[in-house]
CSV table of C-alpha atoms in Angstrom, one decimal:
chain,number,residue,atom,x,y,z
A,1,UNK,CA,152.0,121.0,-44.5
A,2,UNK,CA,149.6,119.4,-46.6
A,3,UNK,CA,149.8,116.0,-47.2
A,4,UNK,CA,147.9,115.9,-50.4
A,5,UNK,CA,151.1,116.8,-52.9
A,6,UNK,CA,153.7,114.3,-51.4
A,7,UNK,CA,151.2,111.3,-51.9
A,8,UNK,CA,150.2,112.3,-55.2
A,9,UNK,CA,153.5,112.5,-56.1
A,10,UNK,CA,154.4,109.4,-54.5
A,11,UNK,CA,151.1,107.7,-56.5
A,12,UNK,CA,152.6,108.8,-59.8
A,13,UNK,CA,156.1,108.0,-59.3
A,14,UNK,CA,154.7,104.6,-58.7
A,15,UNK,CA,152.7,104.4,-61.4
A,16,UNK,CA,155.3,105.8,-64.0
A,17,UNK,CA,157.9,102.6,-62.3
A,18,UNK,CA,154.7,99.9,-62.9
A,19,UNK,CA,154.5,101.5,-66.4
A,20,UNK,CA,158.4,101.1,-66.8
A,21,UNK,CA,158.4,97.9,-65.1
A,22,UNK,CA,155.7,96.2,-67.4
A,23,UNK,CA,156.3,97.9,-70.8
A,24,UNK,CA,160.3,98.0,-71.1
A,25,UNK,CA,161.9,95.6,-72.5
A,26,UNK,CA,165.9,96.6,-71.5
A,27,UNK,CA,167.0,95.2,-68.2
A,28,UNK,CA,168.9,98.7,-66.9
A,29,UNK,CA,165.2,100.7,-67.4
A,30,UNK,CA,163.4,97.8,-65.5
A,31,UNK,CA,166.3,98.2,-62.5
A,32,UNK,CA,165.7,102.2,-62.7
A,33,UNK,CA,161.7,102.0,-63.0
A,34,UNK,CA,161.9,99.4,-60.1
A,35,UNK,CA,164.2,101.8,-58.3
A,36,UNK,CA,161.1,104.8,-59.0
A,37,UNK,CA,158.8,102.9,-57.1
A,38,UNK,CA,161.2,102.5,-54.3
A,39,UNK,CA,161.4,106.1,-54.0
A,40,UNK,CA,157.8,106.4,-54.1
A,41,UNK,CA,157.7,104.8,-50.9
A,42,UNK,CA,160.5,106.6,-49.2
A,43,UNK,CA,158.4,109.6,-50.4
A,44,UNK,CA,155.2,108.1,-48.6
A,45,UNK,CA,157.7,106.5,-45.7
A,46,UNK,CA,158.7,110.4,-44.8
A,47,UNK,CA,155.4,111.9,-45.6
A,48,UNK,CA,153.6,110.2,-43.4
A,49,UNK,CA,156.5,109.9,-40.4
A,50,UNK,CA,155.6,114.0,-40.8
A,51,UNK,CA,152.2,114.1,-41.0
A,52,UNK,CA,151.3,111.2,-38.4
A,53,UNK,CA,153.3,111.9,-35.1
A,54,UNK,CA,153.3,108.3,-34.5
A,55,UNK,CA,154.0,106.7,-31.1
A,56,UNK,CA,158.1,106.2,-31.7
A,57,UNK,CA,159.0,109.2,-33.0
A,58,UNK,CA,161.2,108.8,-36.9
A,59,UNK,CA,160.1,105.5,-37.3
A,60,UNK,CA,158.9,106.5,-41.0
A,61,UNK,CA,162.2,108.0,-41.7
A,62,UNK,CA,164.0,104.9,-40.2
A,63,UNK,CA,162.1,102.8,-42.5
A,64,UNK,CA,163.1,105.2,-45.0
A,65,UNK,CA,166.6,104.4,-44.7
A,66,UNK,CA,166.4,100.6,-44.9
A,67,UNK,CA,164.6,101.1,-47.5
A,68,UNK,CA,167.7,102.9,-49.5
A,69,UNK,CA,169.6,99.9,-48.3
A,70,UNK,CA,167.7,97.6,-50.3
A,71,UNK,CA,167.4,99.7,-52.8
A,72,UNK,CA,171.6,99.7,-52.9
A,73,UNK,CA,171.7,95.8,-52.5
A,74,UNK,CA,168.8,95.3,-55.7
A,75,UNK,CA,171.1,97.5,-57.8
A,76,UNK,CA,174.4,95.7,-57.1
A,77,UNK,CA,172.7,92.4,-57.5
A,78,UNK,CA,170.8,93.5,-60.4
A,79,UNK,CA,173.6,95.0,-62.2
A,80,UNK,CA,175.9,91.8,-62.1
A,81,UNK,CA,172.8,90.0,-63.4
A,82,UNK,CA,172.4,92.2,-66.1
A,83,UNK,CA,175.8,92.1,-67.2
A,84,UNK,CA,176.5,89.0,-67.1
A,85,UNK,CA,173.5,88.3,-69.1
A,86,UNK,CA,175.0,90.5,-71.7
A,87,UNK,CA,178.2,88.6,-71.5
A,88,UNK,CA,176.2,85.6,-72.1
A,89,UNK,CA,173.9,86.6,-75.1
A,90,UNK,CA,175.5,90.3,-76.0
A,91,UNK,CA,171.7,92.0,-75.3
A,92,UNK,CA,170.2,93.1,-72.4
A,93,UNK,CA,166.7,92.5,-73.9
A,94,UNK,CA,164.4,91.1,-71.2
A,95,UNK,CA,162.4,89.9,-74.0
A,96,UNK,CA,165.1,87.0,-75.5
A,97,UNK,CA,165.5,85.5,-71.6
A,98,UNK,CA,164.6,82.2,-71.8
A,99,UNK,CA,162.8,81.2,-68.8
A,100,UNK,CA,163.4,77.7,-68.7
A,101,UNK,CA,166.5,75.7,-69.5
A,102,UNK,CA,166.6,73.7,-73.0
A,103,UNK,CA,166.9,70.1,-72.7
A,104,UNK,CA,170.4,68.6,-73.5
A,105,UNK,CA,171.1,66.2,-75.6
A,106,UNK,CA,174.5,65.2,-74.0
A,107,UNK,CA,172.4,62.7,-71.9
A,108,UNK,CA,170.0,61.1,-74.2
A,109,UNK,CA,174.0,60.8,-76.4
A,110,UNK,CA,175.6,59.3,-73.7
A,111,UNK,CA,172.5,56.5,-72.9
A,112,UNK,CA,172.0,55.5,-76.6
A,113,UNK,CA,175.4,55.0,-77.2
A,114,UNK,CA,176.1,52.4,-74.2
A,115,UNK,CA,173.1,50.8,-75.8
C-alpha cells in the first residue's frame, strides 16, 4: 500500500477543519470542522499503525480509538454548550460571545446607597 494518498488525505481533511475552525462563525460548523481534524488524525493514527510495523503491534489503531472517545466526549460537551448559549442569547453565532463578563452595577448600588 502506498502511504502517500492516506496522508494527503489526512493533510487536507485538516486543513479544510483549520479553514472551518477559523472562518465560521456558527458554533455547530466549528464542532463539526473540529471533529474533521480529529478524523484526520485517526486517518494518520491507522495509516501509519499499517505502514510502520511498530514494536507493539495496533498501537496506531488503539490510539485511534481513544481518539473517537474524545471525539464523543467534545461533542456531548460541546453540544450542551452550544445550546445553552442559544437558550441564553437565541444565536449560536460565535461572533456575539462576549469573552469577558460586564461589570455589575448591583455592587457599586448597594455601596453608594449605605453611604
Amino acid at each position: 500500500m502506498r502511504p502517500v494518498i492516506p496522508y494527503v488525505t489526512a493533510a487536507l481533511l485538516f486543513g479544510l477543519g483549520v479553514y472551518g475552525v477559523l472562518r465560521r462563525r456558527n458554533a455547530v460548523l466549528v464542532l463539526m470542522s473540529v471533529e474533521l481534524m480529529l478524523n484526520a488524525v485517526n486517518l494518520i493514527l491507522v495509516t501509519a499503525d499499517t505502514t510502520a510495523r511498530a514494536v507493539l503491534p495496533h498501537s496506531g489503531q488503539v490510539f485511534a480509538l481513544f481518539v473517537i472517545v474524545l471525539a464523543a466526549a467534545e461533542i456531548g460537551v460541546g453540544l450542551a454548550i452550544v445550546l445553552q448559549l442559544y437558550r441564553l442569547r437565541s444565536t449560536v453565532a460565535v461572533d456575539d460571545v462576549a469573552l469577558t463578563e460586564p461589570a455589575t452595577s448591583s455592587v457599586t448600588g448597594d455601596a453608594e446607597a449605605g453611604r
